[in-house]
C-alpha positions as a printed NumPy array, in Angstrom:
array([[ 51.935, -70.934, -70.211],
       [ 54.712, -72.514, -68.064],
       [ 55.622, -74.736, -70.982],
       [ 55.74 , -71.68 , -73.268],
       [ 58.137, -69.769, -71.03 ],
       [ 60.282, -72.875, -70.477],
       [ 60.54 , -73.249, -74.225],
       [ 61.484, -69.572, -74.673],
       [ 64.163, -69.68 , -71.987],
       [ 65.636, -72.941, -73.268],
       [ 66.301, -71.665, -76.799],
       [ 69.067, -69.262, -77.93 ],
       [ 68.165, -65.591, -77.653],
       [ 69.053, -64.994, -81.276],
       [ 66.244, -67.329, -82.29 ],
       [ 63.751, -65.02 , -80.626],
       [ 64.711, -61.653, -82.081],
       [ 60.991, -61.29 , -82.759],
       [ 58.441, -63.97 , -81.861],
       [ 54.663, -63.664, -82.011],
       [ 52.104, -65.78 , -80.149],
       [ 48.329, -65.262, -80.07 ],
       [ 47.889, -62.109, -78.022],
       [ 51.589, -61.843, -77.081],
       [ 54.496, -60.239, -78.921],
       [ 58.009, -60.838, -77.624],
       [ 60.828, -58.841, -79.136],
       [ 64.505, -58.697, -78.235],
       [ 65.474, -56.909, -81.412],
       [ 63.578, -54.517, -83.671],
       [ 60.945, -53.286, -82.942],
       [ 62.176, -53.233, -79.353],
       [ 58.867, -53.227, -77.508],
       [ 59.872, -56.04 , -75.143],
       [ 56.696, -57.917, -74.256],
       [ 53.408, -56.641, -75.648],
       [ 50.135, -58.243, -74.479],
       [ 47.256, -57.718, -76.906],
       [ 43.542, -58.262, -76.359],
       [ 40.712, -58.644, -78.84 ],
       [ 37.851, -56.134, -78.697],
       [ 34.406, -55.806, -80.193],
       [ 33.695, -53.815, -83.318],
       [ 31.862, -50.891, -81.695],
       [ 31.262, -49.134, -78.375],
       [ 33.586, -48.904, -75.402],
       [ 35.964, -51.473, -73.978],
       [ 37.883, -52.082, -70.781],
       [ 40.614, -54.623, -70.137],
       [ 42.529, -55.117, -66.926],
       [ 44.744, -57.481, -64.998],
       [ 43.528, -57.897, -61.441],
       [ 45.035, -58.873, -58.097],
       [ 42.336, -60.245, -55.769],
       [ 42.057, -62.075, -52.48 ],
       [ 42.165, -65.869, -52.36 ],
       [ 38.506, -66.469, -53.259],
       [ 38.16 , -63.563, -55.702],
       [ 35.536, -61.738, -53.663],
       [ 37.648, -58.609, -53.162],
       [ 39.719, -56.923, -55.832],
       [ 42.808, -55.323, -54.316],
       [ 44.225, -53.57 , -57.353],
       [ 43.839, -53.67 , -61.124],
       [ 46.048, -52.499, -63.985],
       [ 44.344, -51.893, -67.299],
       [ 43.021, -49.554, -69.933],
       [ 39.686, -48.108, -71.002],
       [ 38.771, -46.911, -74.457],
       [ 36.473, -47.038, -77.472],
       [ 36.187, -48.582, -80.916],
       [ 36.385, -46.467, -84.087],
       [ 35.572, -48.387, -87.267],
       [ 36.917, -51.605, -85.803],
       [ 40.12 , -49.985, -84.457],
       [ 40.551, -49.763, -80.69 ],
       [ 41.494, -46.363, -79.231],
       [ 42.742, -45.865, -75.676],
       [ 41.106, -43.156, -73.554],
       [ 43.314, -43.797, -70.543],
       [ 45.287, -46.467, -68.736],
       [ 44.604, -46.879, -65.045],
       [ 45.69 , -48.269, -61.704],
       [ 42.784, -48.858, -59.358],
       [ 40.043, -51.342, -58.608],
       [ 38.322, -50.934, -61.966],
       [ 38.27 , -48.598, -64.976],
       [ 35.626, -46.462, -63.225],
       [ 37.17 , -46.765, -59.744],
       [ 40.707, -45.558, -60.348],
       [ 43.59 , -44.462, -58.152],
       [ 45.698, -43.084, -61.001],
       [ 45.059, -42.585, -64.711],
       [ 47.461, -42.067, -67.582],
       [ 46.406, -40.327, -70.8  ],
       [ 48.043, -41.047, -74.175],
       [ 49.501, -37.498, -74.15 ],
       [ 51.417, -38.221, -70.93 ],
       [ 49.072, -36.424, -68.516],
       [ 48.67 , -38.182, -65.149],
       [ 45.598, -37.926, -62.945],
       [ 45.19 , -38.832, -59.27 ],
       [ 41.547, -39.165, -58.316],
       [ 40.451, -38.041, -61.79 ],
       [ 40.163, -39.704, -65.192],
       [ 40.46 , -36.36 , -67.004],
       [ 43.731, -34.656, -65.97 ],
       [ 44.151, -31.217, -67.528],
       [ 47.839, -30.789, -66.704],
       [ 50.943, -32.976, -66.604],
       [ 49.738, -33.876, -63.099],
       [ 46.166, -33.256, -61.896],
       [ 45.162, -34.198, -58.348],
       [ 41.527, -34.264, -57.255],
       [ 42.119, -34.131, -53.519],
       [ 44.471, -32.913, -50.823],
       [ 48.268, -33.032, -51.095],
       [ 50.586, -33.314, -48.098],
       [ 54.297, -32.721, -48.568],
       [ 57.299, -31.762, -46.465],
       [ 58.455, -29.244, -49.051],
       [ 57.241, -27.876, -52.378],
       [ 59.593, -25.934, -54.615],
       [ 58.15 , -23.851, -57.474],
       [ 60.53 , -22.646, -60.154],
       [ 59.81 , -19.212, -61.578],
       [ 61.545, -16.284, -63.273],
       [ 61.365, -12.467, -63.276],
       [ 61.181, -12.181, -59.491],
       [ 59.807,  -8.68 , -58.75 ],
       [ 62.834,  -7.073, -57.098],
       [ 62.696,  -4.651, -60.036],
       [ 60.144,  -2.745, -57.945],
       [ 63.086,  -1.302, -56.023],
       [ 64.842,  -0.19 , -59.216],
       [ 65.27 ,   3.496, -60.043],
       [ 63.227,   3.25 , -63.236],
       [ 60.183,   1.565, -61.689],
       [ 57.079,   3.754, -61.828],
       [ 55.24 ,   3.202, -58.564],
       [ 51.501,   3.705, -59.11 ],
       [ 49.957,   6.378, -56.959],
       [ 47.552,   5.354, -54.219],
       [ 44.883,   7.392, -55.961],
       [ 45.294,   5.274, -59.126],
       [ 45.133,   2.08 , -57.08 ],
       [ 42.007,   3.275, -55.292],
       [ 40.239,   4.028, -58.581],
       [ 41.177,   0.584, -59.949],
       [ 39.813,  -1.132, -56.839],
       [ 36.568,   0.855, -57.004],
       [ 36.1  ,  -0.082, -60.67 ],
       [ 37.248,  -3.724, -60.641],
       [ 36.858,  -4.927, -57.057],
       [ 40.411,  -6.318, -56.764],
       [ 44.036,  -5.174, -56.779],
       [ 45.789,  -4.511, -60.095],
       [ 47.398,  -7.662, -61.568],
       [ 45.755,  -9.903, -58.968],
       [ 43.363, -12.44 , -60.574],
       [ 39.666, -12.042, -59.903],
       [ 37.986, -14.507, -57.555],
       [ 35.8  , -15.838, -60.366],
       [ 38.873, -16.608, -62.513],
       [ 40.554, -18.516, -59.684],
       [ 37.391, -20.48 , -58.909],
       [ 37.104, -21.507, -62.559],
       [ 40.734, -22.015, -63.601],
       [ 42.667, -22.399, -60.345],
       [ 45.791, -20.403, -59.619],
       [ 49.456, -20.715, -60.554],
       [ 51.265, -20.657, -57.197],
       [ 54.507, -19.37 , -58.697],
       [ 52.8  , -16.477, -60.478],
       [ 50.611, -15.66 , -57.482],
       [ 53.623, -15.531, -55.162],
       [ 55.32 , -13.127, -57.592],
       [ 52.257, -10.882, -57.655],
       [ 51.846, -10.904, -53.871],
       [ 55.538, -10.131, -53.331],
       [ 55.305,  -7.274, -55.825],
       [ 52.345,  -5.807, -53.947],
       [ 54.215,  -6.209, -50.639],
       [ 57.249,  -4.419, -52.051],
       [ 55.039,  -1.621, -53.407],
       [ 53.376,  -1.348, -50.004],
       [ 56.809,  -1.068, -48.379],
       [ 57.68 ,   1.829, -50.702],
       [ 54.381,   3.544, -49.852],
       [ 55.12 ,   3.156, -46.121],
       [ 58.647,   4.511, -46.511],
       [ 57.279,   7.502, -48.416],
       [ 54.576,   8.125, -45.781],
       [ 57.135,   7.804, -42.979],
       [ 59.323,  10.465, -44.616],
       [ 56.314,  12.767, -44.963],
       [ 55.372,  12.241, -41.294],
       [ 58.921,  13.007, -40.167],
       [ 58.93 ,  16.168, -42.278],
       [ 55.623,  17.269, -40.747],
       [ 56.942,  16.59 , -37.249],
       [ 59.996,  18.703, -37.937],
       [ 57.736,  21.472, -39.254],
       [ 55.582,  21.312, -36.117],
       [ 58.646,  21.495, -33.897],
       [ 59.897,  24.52 , -35.787],
       [ 56.528,  26.269, -35.481],
       [ 56.416,  25.615, -31.741],
       [ 59.782,  27.256, -31.328]])
């Protein structure tokens, strides 16, 4: 292999616009895939290929970079690429569609994490922030309507049910919007009740006089 690289580096670049060796493609032109390392697979079943970094005697694998997949009619298909100790002991996985998984080989979003996340700050981008609740045209539901909804459904209007969250998780941006909307509605209820209480107090004072 040292001889091969010495030979490559010693020759003009133009001579290696596209060079193919057994299992290695080197391209500096078109197609521009740089260096592509290929591996032969069997004709059926699953396959796994990786490049490992181990301790000096090979008894402990520190990290591996590879891919895991299957064979379809003699053509290899990639299920996921991985960084970890093995294809079934992964730290991170990468699906062909661009999804990335941490602690999972089956990410369901652009980033899926099977574990805890610690961060100094998380910023969620969202639109249609519910300040419209304070607009003149907003129809504030009556407390009687809200009570009937709770009695029938067991949760606040617009708030996801517990079973839905347990099954599908929750969108933090959307949930924050819903909770803020409910807080703003509650503020309007309290303002209305405070006005009614003040009116009753004034009525009581008048009656006492």
